[in-house]
């Protein structure tokens, strides 16, 4: 297919059964989470790799002062602040997770890497993907490292961003 010159994101939009996207490489470089430049030169090879052993991150949120845990959100984002922008519309490593009434949350299929996880009150959070907001979250977030197939559990206290 012919595409106009520019920057594009390559994504796997649907998963089948247990299979989750592990990586997408173009000419040996990982382009899973970064824009890829299309120009008048041939692209070469693009390889999408899937795994049936995706990572799983779960946890429990401890609310403060008798508040309900499900009045908060769990947010997961890369520890590397350079990855807090220019990630496209559906980034694989940035997630907003709903917290159940019992305080638990879970997500599957985060790419291998280092993440920050935080629970915050959802009072008027409108642009939680804003790098300035994520920088404030990073000050009290819990650091988690995931490799392929890891299953990690964290315990979080609910914080407030001011």
Coordinates of C-alpha atoms in Angstrom, one line a residue:
X1 CA 0.0 0.0 0.0
X2 CA 1.2 3.5 -0.7
X3 CA 1.2 5.9 2.2
X4 CA 1.9 9.6 2.2
X5 CA 5.2 10.6 3.8
X6 CA 4.9 11.2 7.5
X7 CA 5.1 9.5 10.9
X8 CA 2.8 6.5 11.7
X9 CA 2.2 4.1 14.6
X10 CA 1.9 0.4 13.9
X11 CA -0.5 -1.3 16.3
X12 CA -2.2 -4.7 16.6
X13 CA -5.8 -3.7 17.0
X14 CA -7.4 -7.0 17.9
X15 CA -6.2 -9.9 20.0
X16 CA -7.2 -13.5 19.4
X17 CA -7.5 -15.9 22.4
X18 CA -4.4 -15.7 24.7
X19 CA -2.2 -13.9 22.1
X20 CA -1.0 -10.4 22.9
X21 CA 1.4 -8.2 21.0
X22 CA 4.9 -8.5 22.2
X23 CA 6.7 -6.2 19.8
X24 CA 6.8 -4.7 16.3
X25 CA 10.1 -4.2 14.6
X26 CA 11.1 -2.5 11.4
X27 CA 14.5 -3.4 10.0
X28 CA 15.5 -4.7 13.5
X29 CA 14.4 -1.6 15.4
X30 CA 11.6 -1.8 17.9
X31 CA 8.7 0.5 16.8
X32 CA 6.0 -0.9 19.1
X33 CA 5.5 2.4 21.0
X34 CA 7.2 5.1 18.9
X35 CA 6.2 6.8 15.6
X36 CA 7.8 5.3 12.5
X37 CA 8.7 7.6 9.6
X38 CA 7.4 6.6 6.2
X39 CA 9.3 8.3 3.3
X40 CA 9.9 7.7 -0.3
X41 CA 12.5 5.0 0.6
X42 CA 11.4 1.3 0.9
X43 CA 10.4 0.3 4.5
X44 CA 12.1 -3.1 4.4
X45 CA 10.7 -5.8 6.8
X46 CA 8.2 -5.3 9.5
X47 CA 7.7 -8.1 12.0
X48 CA 4.9 -8.3 14.5
X49 CA 5.7 -10.7 17.4
X50 CA 2.9 -12.1 19.6
X51 CA 3.1 -14.0 22.9
X52 CA 0.7 -16.3 24.7
X53 CA 2.5 -15.5 28.0
X54 CA 1.6 -11.8 28.5
X55 CA 2.5 -10.0 31.7
X56 CA 0.0 -9.3 34.4
X57 CA 0.0 -6.5 36.9
X58 CA -2.5 -6.6 39.7
X59 CA -2.9 -5.0 43.1
X60 CA -4.9 -3.7 45.9
X61 CA -5.6 -0.1 46.9
X62 CA -5.7 0.9 50.5
X63 CA -7.9 4.0 50.9
X64 CA -7.3 6.7 53.5
X65 CA -9.7 7.7 56.3
X66 CA -12.6 5.4 55.6
X67 CA -12.9 6.4 51.9
X68 CA -14.0 3.8 49.4
X69 CA -11.2 2.3 47.2
X70 CA -13.4 2.4 44.1
X71 CA -13.6 6.2 44.4
X72 CA -10.0 6.1 43.0
X73 CA -8.3 5.1 39.8
X74 CA -5.1 3.1 39.3
X75 CA -2.8 4.6 36.7
X76 CA 0.1 2.8 35.1
X77 CA 2.7 4.6 33.0
X78 CA 6.3 4.2 31.9
X79 CA 9.0 5.1 34.4
X80 CA 10.9 6.8 31.6
X81 CA 9.4 10.3 31.3
X82 CA 10.5 10.5 27.6
X83 CA 7.7 8.0 26.9
X84 CA 5.0 10.3 28.4
X85 CA 4.4 12.0 25.1
X86 CA 4.3 11.2 21.4
X87 CA 2.8 7.7 21.9
X88 CA -0.2 7.9 19.7
X89 CA -3.9 7.3 20.5
X90 CA -3.7 3.9 22.0
X91 CA -0.4 3.4 23.9
X92 CA 0.3 0.0 25.2
X93 CA 2.2 1.1 28.3
X94 CA -0.1 3.8 29.7
X95 CA -3.3 2.5 31.4
X96 CA -6.1 3.8 33.5
X97 CA -7.5 0.9 35.6
X98 CA -10.8 0.7 37.4
X99 CA -10.6 -0.3 41.0
X100 CA -13.2 -2.8 42.3
X101 CA -15.2 -2.2 45.5
X102 CA -12.9 -4.6 47.3
X103 CA -9.9 -2.4 46.3
X104 CA -8.4 -4.8 43.6
X105 CA -7.4 -4.0 40.1
X106 CA -5.7 -5.9 37.3
X107 CA -4.3 -5.4 33.7
X108 CA -2.8 -7.8 31.3
X109 CA -0.3 -7.4 28.4
X110 CA 1.9 -4.5 29.4
X111 CA 5.1 -4.6 27.4
X112 CA 8.3 -5.5 29.2
X113 CA 9.8 -2.5 30.9
X114 CA 9.8 -0.3 34.0
X115 CA 6.6 1.3 35.1
X116 CA 5.1 3.6 37.8
X117 CA 1.8 2.7 39.3
X118 CA -0.3 5.1 41.4
X119 CA -3.8 5.2 42.9
X120 CA -5.4 8.7 42.9
X121 CA -8.8 10.1 43.7
X122 CA -10.7 10.6 40.5
X123 CA -11.9 14.1 41.5
X124 CA -12.0 16.0 38.3
X125 CA -9.1 14.2 36.5
X126 CA -9.6 15.2 32.9
X127 CA -6.2 14.9 31.3
X128 CA -4.3 12.3 33.3
X129 CA -2.0 11.6 30.4
X130 CA -0.5 15.1 30.6
X131 CA 3.2 14.9 31.3
X132 CA 3.0 17.6 34.0
X133 CA 0.3 15.5 35.8
X134 CA 2.3 12.3 35.4
X135 CA 5.4 14.1 36.9
X136 CA 3.3 14.9 40.0
X137 CA 2.1 11.2 40.2
X138 CA 5.6 10.0 39.9
X139 CA 6.5 11.6 43.2
X140 CA 4.4 9.0 45.1
X141 CA 4.0 6.1 42.5
X142 CA 5.3 2.6 43.1
X143 CA 7.9 1.4 40.7
X144 CA 7.4 -2.0 39.0
X145 CA 9.6 -3.8 36.5
X146 CA 8.0 -6.3 34.2
X147 CA 9.5 -8.9 31.9
X148 CA 7.7 -11.1 29.4
X149 CA 5.2 -13.3 31.3
X150 CA 5.7 -11.7 34.7
X151 CA 2.9 -11.6 37.2
X152 CA 3.4 -8.8 39.7
X153 CA 1.2 -7.6 42.6
X154 CA 1.4 -4.2 44.3
X155 CA -0.3 -2.5 47.2
X156 CA -1.0 1.2 46.8
X157 CA -2.2 3.9 49.0
X158 CA -4.5 6.5 47.5
X159 CA -2.8 9.8 46.8
X160 CA -4.0 13.3 45.7
X161 CA -2.4 15.4 43.0
X162 CA -2.3 19.1 43.9

